[in-house]
PDB file of C-alpha atoms in Angstrom:
ATOM      1  CA  MET A   1      76.110  46.729 181.398  1.00 43.00           C
ATOM      2  CA  THR A   2      77.929  43.485 182.109  1.00 46.00           C
ATOM      3  CA  ALA A   3      76.202  40.166 181.448  1.00 45.00           C
ATOM      4  CA  ASP A   4      75.601  39.506 185.141  1.00 52.00           C
ATOM      5  CA  SER A   5      74.851  43.100 186.086  1.00 70.00           C
ATOM      6  CA  LYS A   6      71.592  44.141 187.697  1.00 86.00           C
ATOM      7  CA  TRP A   7      72.097  47.663 186.406  1.00 88.00           C
ATOM      8  CA  THR A   8      71.804  49.258 183.009  1.00 94.00           C
ATOM      9  CA  ILE A   9      74.053  52.323 182.846  1.00 95.00           C
ATOM     10  CA  GLU A  10      73.828  54.523 179.760  1.00 95.00           C
ATOM     11  CA  PHE A  11      75.704  57.700 178.892  1.00 94.00           C
ATOM     12  CA  GLU A  12      74.554  60.617 176.761  1.00 93.00           C
ATOM     13  CA  VAL A  13      77.328  63.073 175.882  1.00 91.00           C
ATOM     14  CA  GLN A  14      76.859  66.419 174.147  1.00 83.00           C
ATOM     15  CA  ALA A  15      78.791  66.185 170.882  1.00 63.00           C
ATOM     16  CA  ASP A  16      80.790  69.368 171.429  1.00 72.00           C
ATOM     17  CA  LEU A  17      82.210  68.297 174.790  1.00 72.00           C
ATOM     18  CA  LEU A  18      85.632  66.713 175.123  1.00 62.00           C
ATOM     19  CA  PRO A  19      85.217  62.948 175.395  1.00 60.00           C
ATOM     20  CA  ALA A  20      86.087  61.324 178.688  1.00 73.00           C
ATOM     21  CA  ASP A  21      86.884  57.652 179.118  1.00 86.00           C
ATOM     22  CA  ILE A  22      83.271  56.515 179.362  1.00 90.00           C
ATOM     23  CA  GLN A  23      84.372  53.013 180.425  1.00 91.00           C
ATOM     24  CA  LYS A  24      86.114  54.446 183.501  1.00 92.00           C
ATOM     25  CA  LEU A  25      83.114  56.611 184.345  1.00 95.00           C
ATOM     26  CA  HIS A  26      80.873  53.571 183.856  1.00 95.00           C
ATOM     27  CA  ALA A  27      83.109  51.601 186.236  1.00 94.00           C
ATOM     28  CA  ALA A  28      82.690  54.228 188.970  1.00 95.00           C
ATOM     29  CA  ALA A  29      78.893  54.065 188.611  1.00 95.00           C
ATOM     30  CA  GLU A  30      78.932  50.254 188.582  1.00 94.00           C
ATOM     31  CA  ILE A  31      81.092  50.128 191.728  1.00 96.00           C
ATOM     32  CA  ALA A  32      78.754  52.514 193.574  1.00 95.00           C
ATOM     33  CA  MET A  33      75.744  50.424 192.632  1.00 94.00           C
ATOM     34  CA  ARG A  34      77.424  47.126 193.478  1.00 92.00           C
ATOM     35  CA  GLN A  35      78.590  48.401 196.858  1.00 92.00           C
ATOM     36  CA  TYR A  36      75.339  50.020 198.017  1.00 89.00           C
ATOM     37  CA  ARG A  37      72.388  48.622 196.038  1.00 78.00           C
ATOM     38  CA  GLU A  38      70.992  45.142 195.611  1.00 70.00           C
ATOM     39  CA  ARG A  39      67.912  46.023 193.562  1.00 83.00           C
ATOM     40  CA  PRO A  40      68.069  46.416 189.776  1.00 89.00           C
ATOM     41  CA  ALA A  41      68.242  49.918 188.306  1.00 93.00           C
ATOM     42  CA  THR A  42      68.425  51.724 185.004  1.00 95.00           C
ATOM     43  CA  ILE A  43      70.687  54.765 185.115  1.00 96.00           C
ATOM     44  CA  THR A  44      71.033  57.430 182.441  1.00 97.00           C
ATOM     45  CA  ILE A  45      73.966  59.809 182.858  1.00 97.00           C
ATOM     46  CA  SER A  46      73.954  62.926 180.673  1.00 96.00           C
ATOM     47  CA  ILE A  47      77.234  64.811 180.366  1.00 95.00           C
ATOM     48  CA  VAL A  48      76.246  68.406 179.613  1.00 95.00           C
ATOM     49  CA  ASP A  49      77.728  71.908 179.427  1.00 95.00           C
ATOM     50  CA  ASP A  50      77.014  74.939 181.642  1.00 95.00           C
ATOM     51  CA  ALA A  51      74.194  76.230 179.432  1.00 95.00           C
ATOM     52  CA  GLU A  52      72.311  72.923 179.439  1.00 96.00           C
ATOM     53  CA  MET A  53      72.841  72.428 183.190  1.00 96.00           C
ATOM     54  CA  LYS A  54      71.510  75.921 183.824  1.00 97.00           C
ATOM     55  CA  LYS A  55      68.346  75.051 181.835  1.00 97.00           C
ATOM     56  CA  ILE A  56      67.827  71.820 183.778  1.00 96.00           C
ATOM     57  CA  HIS A  57      68.475  73.574 187.107  1.00 96.00           C
ATOM     58  CA  LYS A  58      65.915  76.268 186.241  1.00 96.00           C
ATOM     59  CA  GLN A  59      63.323  73.795 184.957  1.00 95.00           C
ATOM     60  CA  PHE A  60      63.373  71.427 187.919  1.00 93.00           C
ATOM     61  CA  LEU A  61      64.649  73.441 190.889  1.00 92.00           C
ATOM     62  CA  LYS A  62      63.716  76.988 189.803  1.00 94.00           C
ATOM     63  CA  LYS A  63      67.334  78.146 190.219  1.00 94.00           C
ATOM     64  CA  SER A  64      68.964  80.283 187.539  1.00 92.00           C
ATOM     65  CA  SER A  65      72.545  79.168 188.198  1.00 93.00           C
ATOM     66  CA  THR A  66      74.560  76.255 186.917  1.00 93.00           C
ATOM     67  CA  THR A  67      75.653  73.412 189.201  1.00 95.00           C
ATOM     68  CA  ASP A  68      77.877  70.331 189.157  1.00 96.00           C
ATOM     69  CA  VAL A  69      75.335  67.488 189.281  1.00 97.00           C
ATOM     70  CA  LEU A  70      71.585  67.027 189.380  1.00 97.00           C
ATOM     71  CA  SER A  71      70.133  63.633 190.144  1.00 96.00           C
ATOM     72  CA  PHE A  72      66.549  62.451 189.755  1.00 96.00           C
ATOM     73  CA  ASP A  73      64.713  59.298 190.810  1.00 94.00           C
ATOM     74  CA  LEU A  74      62.220  58.674 188.002  1.00 94.00           C
ATOM     75  CA  SER A  75      61.020  55.362 189.400  1.00 92.00           C
ATOM     76  CA  ASP A  76      57.397  54.394 189.513  1.00 88.00           C
ATOM     77  CA  THR A  77      56.328  53.596 193.067  1.00 81.00           C
ATOM     78  CA  PHE A  78      55.322  50.080 192.069  1.00 83.00           C
ATOM     79  CA  GLN A  79      58.361  49.233 189.952  1.00 79.00           C
ATOM     80  CA  ARG A  80      60.904  46.815 191.326  1.00 83.00           C
ATOM     81  CA  LYS A  81      63.582  48.251 189.043  1.00 88.00           C
ATOM     82  CA  ARG A  82      64.615  51.795 189.966  1.00 91.00           C
ATOM     83  CA  VAL A  83      65.152  54.475 187.312  1.00 95.00           C
ATOM     84  CA  PHE A  84      67.733  57.195 187.960  1.00 96.00           C
ATOM     85  CA  ALA A  85      68.735  60.110 185.734  1.00 97.00           C
ATOM     86  CA  LEU A  86      71.837  62.209 186.348  1.00 98.00           C
ATOM     87  CA  ALA A  87      73.076  65.334 184.603  1.00 97.00           C
ATOM     88  CA  VAL A  88      76.759  66.121 185.190  1.00 97.00           C
ATOM     89  CA  ASN A  89      78.421  69.360 184.128  1.00 96.00           C
ATOM     90  CA  ALA A  90      81.586  68.793 182.064  1.00 94.00           C
ATOM     91  CA  GLU A  91      82.545  72.477 181.925  1.00 94.00           C
ATOM     92  CA  MET A  92      82.310  72.818 185.693  1.00 95.00           C
ATOM     93  CA  ALA A  93      84.340  69.614 186.032  1.00 94.00           C
ATOM     94  CA  VAL A  94      87.166  71.194 184.008  1.00 92.00           C
ATOM     95  CA  ARG A  95      87.154  74.324 186.215  1.00 94.00           C
ATOM     96  CA  GLN A  96      86.960  72.420 189.508  1.00 93.00           C
ATOM     97  CA  ALA A  97      89.602  69.896 188.444  1.00 92.00           C
ATOM     98  CA  ARG A  98      92.080  72.722 187.782  1.00 93.00           C
ATOM     99  CA  GLN A  99      91.429  74.143 191.254  1.00 93.00           C
ATOM    100  CA  ARG A 100      91.638  70.751 192.960  1.00 90.00           C
ATOM    101  CA  GLY A 101      94.656  69.473 191.028  1.00 90.00           C
ATOM    102  CA  HIS A 102      93.247  66.383 189.327  1.00 91.00           C
ATOM    103  CA  SER A 103      91.726  65.467 185.958  1.00 91.00           C
ATOM    104  CA  ALA A 104      88.350  66.631 184.682  1.00 91.00           C
ATOM    105  CA  GLU A 105      87.529  62.958 184.177  1.00 93.00           C
ATOM    106  CA  ALA A 106      88.094  62.311 187.904  1.00 94.00           C
ATOM    107  CA  GLU A 107      85.899  65.294 188.737  1.00 94.00           C
ATOM    108  CA  LEU A 108      83.125  63.932 186.481  1.00 95.00           C
ATOM    109  CA  ALA A 109      83.453  60.564 188.223  1.00 96.00           C
ATOM    110  CA  LEU A 110      83.021  62.386 191.540  1.00 96.00           C
ATOM    111  CA  TYR A 111      79.826  64.053 190.279  1.00 97.00           C
ATOM    112  CA  ILE A 112      78.429  60.735 189.045  1.00 97.00           C
ATOM    113  CA  THR A 113      79.267  58.983 192.305  1.00 97.00           C
ATOM    114  CA  HIS A 114      77.824  61.829 194.367  1.00 96.00           C
ATOM    115  CA  GLY A 115      74.577  61.832 192.395  1.00 96.00           C
ATOM    116  CA  LEU A 116      74.164  58.076 192.701  1.00 97.00           C
ATOM    117  CA  LEU A 117      74.935  58.036 196.417  1.00 96.00           C
ATOM    118  CA  HIS A 118      72.002  60.390 196.991  1.00 95.00           C
ATOM    119  CA  HIS A 119      69.783  57.561 195.686  1.00 92.00           C
ATOM    120  CA  LEU A 120      71.591  54.935 197.734  1.00 93.00           C
ATOM    121  CA  GLY A 121      70.862  56.287 201.206  1.00 90.00           C
ATOM    122  CA  PHE A 122      73.474  59.032 201.528  1.00 95.00           C
ATOM    123  CA  ASP A 123      72.986  62.729 202.108  1.00 93.00           C
ATOM    124  CA  ASP A 124      75.202  65.727 202.765  1.00 91.00           C
ATOM    125  CA  ASP A 125      72.745  67.822 204.763  1.00 93.00           C
ATOM    126  CA  THR A 126      74.834  67.865 207.968  1.00 94.00           C
ATOM    127  CA  PRO A 127      78.615  67.921 208.508  1.00 94.00           C
ATOM    128  CA  GLU A 128      78.598  64.303 209.724  1.00 95.00           C
ATOM    129  CA  HIS A 129      76.458  63.103 206.820  1.00 95.00           C
ATOM    130  CA  ALA A 130      78.741  64.989 204.401  1.00 93.00           C
ATOM    131  CA  ARG A 131      81.862  63.355 205.888  1.00 93.00           C
ATOM    132  CA  ARG A 132      80.270  59.909 205.562  1.00 94.00           C
ATOM    133  CA  MET A 133      79.255  60.620 201.970  1.00 95.00           C
ATOM    134  CA  HIS A 134      82.674  62.010 200.984  1.00 93.00           C
ATOM    135  CA  ARG A 135      84.420  58.975 202.484  1.00 94.00           C
ATOM    136  CA  ALA A 136      82.137  56.698 200.441  1.00 95.00           C
ATOM    137  CA  GLU A 137      82.855  58.765 197.307  1.00 96.00           C
ATOM    138  CA  ASP A 138      86.594  58.449 197.773  1.00 94.00           C
ATOM    139  CA  THR A 139      86.354  54.699 198.434  1.00 95.00           C
ATOM    140  CA  ILE A 140      84.406  54.188 195.205  1.00 96.00           C
ATOM    141  CA  LEU A 141      86.669  56.486 193.181  1.00 96.00           C
ATOM    142  CA  GLN A 142      89.786  54.718 194.460  1.00 95.00           C
ATOM    143  CA  LYS A 143      88.336  51.354 193.402  1.00 96.00           C
ATOM    144  CA  ALA A 144      87.582  52.825 189.948  1.00 95.00           C
ATOM    145  CA  GLY A 145      91.186  54.011 189.559  1.00 94.00           C
ATOM    146  CA  PHE A 146      90.685  57.735 190.116  1.00 93.00           C
ATOM    147  CA  GLY A 147      92.280  57.980 193.556  1.00 89.00           C
ATOM    148  CA  ARG A 148      90.944  60.100 196.380  1.00 87.00           C
ATOM    149  CA  VAL A 149      89.250  62.887 194.461  1.00 80.00           C
ATOM    150  CA  TYR A 150      87.292  64.594 197.225  1.00 70.00           C
ATOM    151  CA  PHE A 151      89.768  64.035 200.035  1.00 63.00           C
ATOM    152  CA  ASP A 152      89.945  66.901 202.502  1.00 56.00           C
ATOM    153  CA  SER A 153      92.097  66.777 205.610  1.00 40.00           C
ATOM    154  CA  ASP A 154      89.104  67.938 207.676  1.00 47.00           C
ATOM    155  CA  LEU A 155      87.207  64.749 206.808  1.00 44.00           C
TER     156      LEU A 155
END
């Protein structure tokens, strides 16, 4: 968190996962918050493996598969400061990055940005909403130095 920041952004990384540049991932989260949120927030981002993501997915959404990102709003209705928790899957990021031709770090930044945008008024429930969300993701990721990670010519 910077001295003038309204947001506290903390990372929890499983010890056995390859370290990413947490400062760059932090920058992507900070840019998303600065661009789309005025209210203060505390954000915890857990970088996990497939096994842990599968447990979280089962516990909260009753699905037995792994996924890329899960995002939760843990805020109390009466709190001014919002509380968000994200779990991002490092092993899936490595696989997807290979397929998409960019770094696993950029893929993790995409997951973090995507999860946060769900709390900042974005959704991907229709093709138009998805296009809007993916454009916002790429704008944020470009500003954070990752380039256009999600870019698809159909957007």
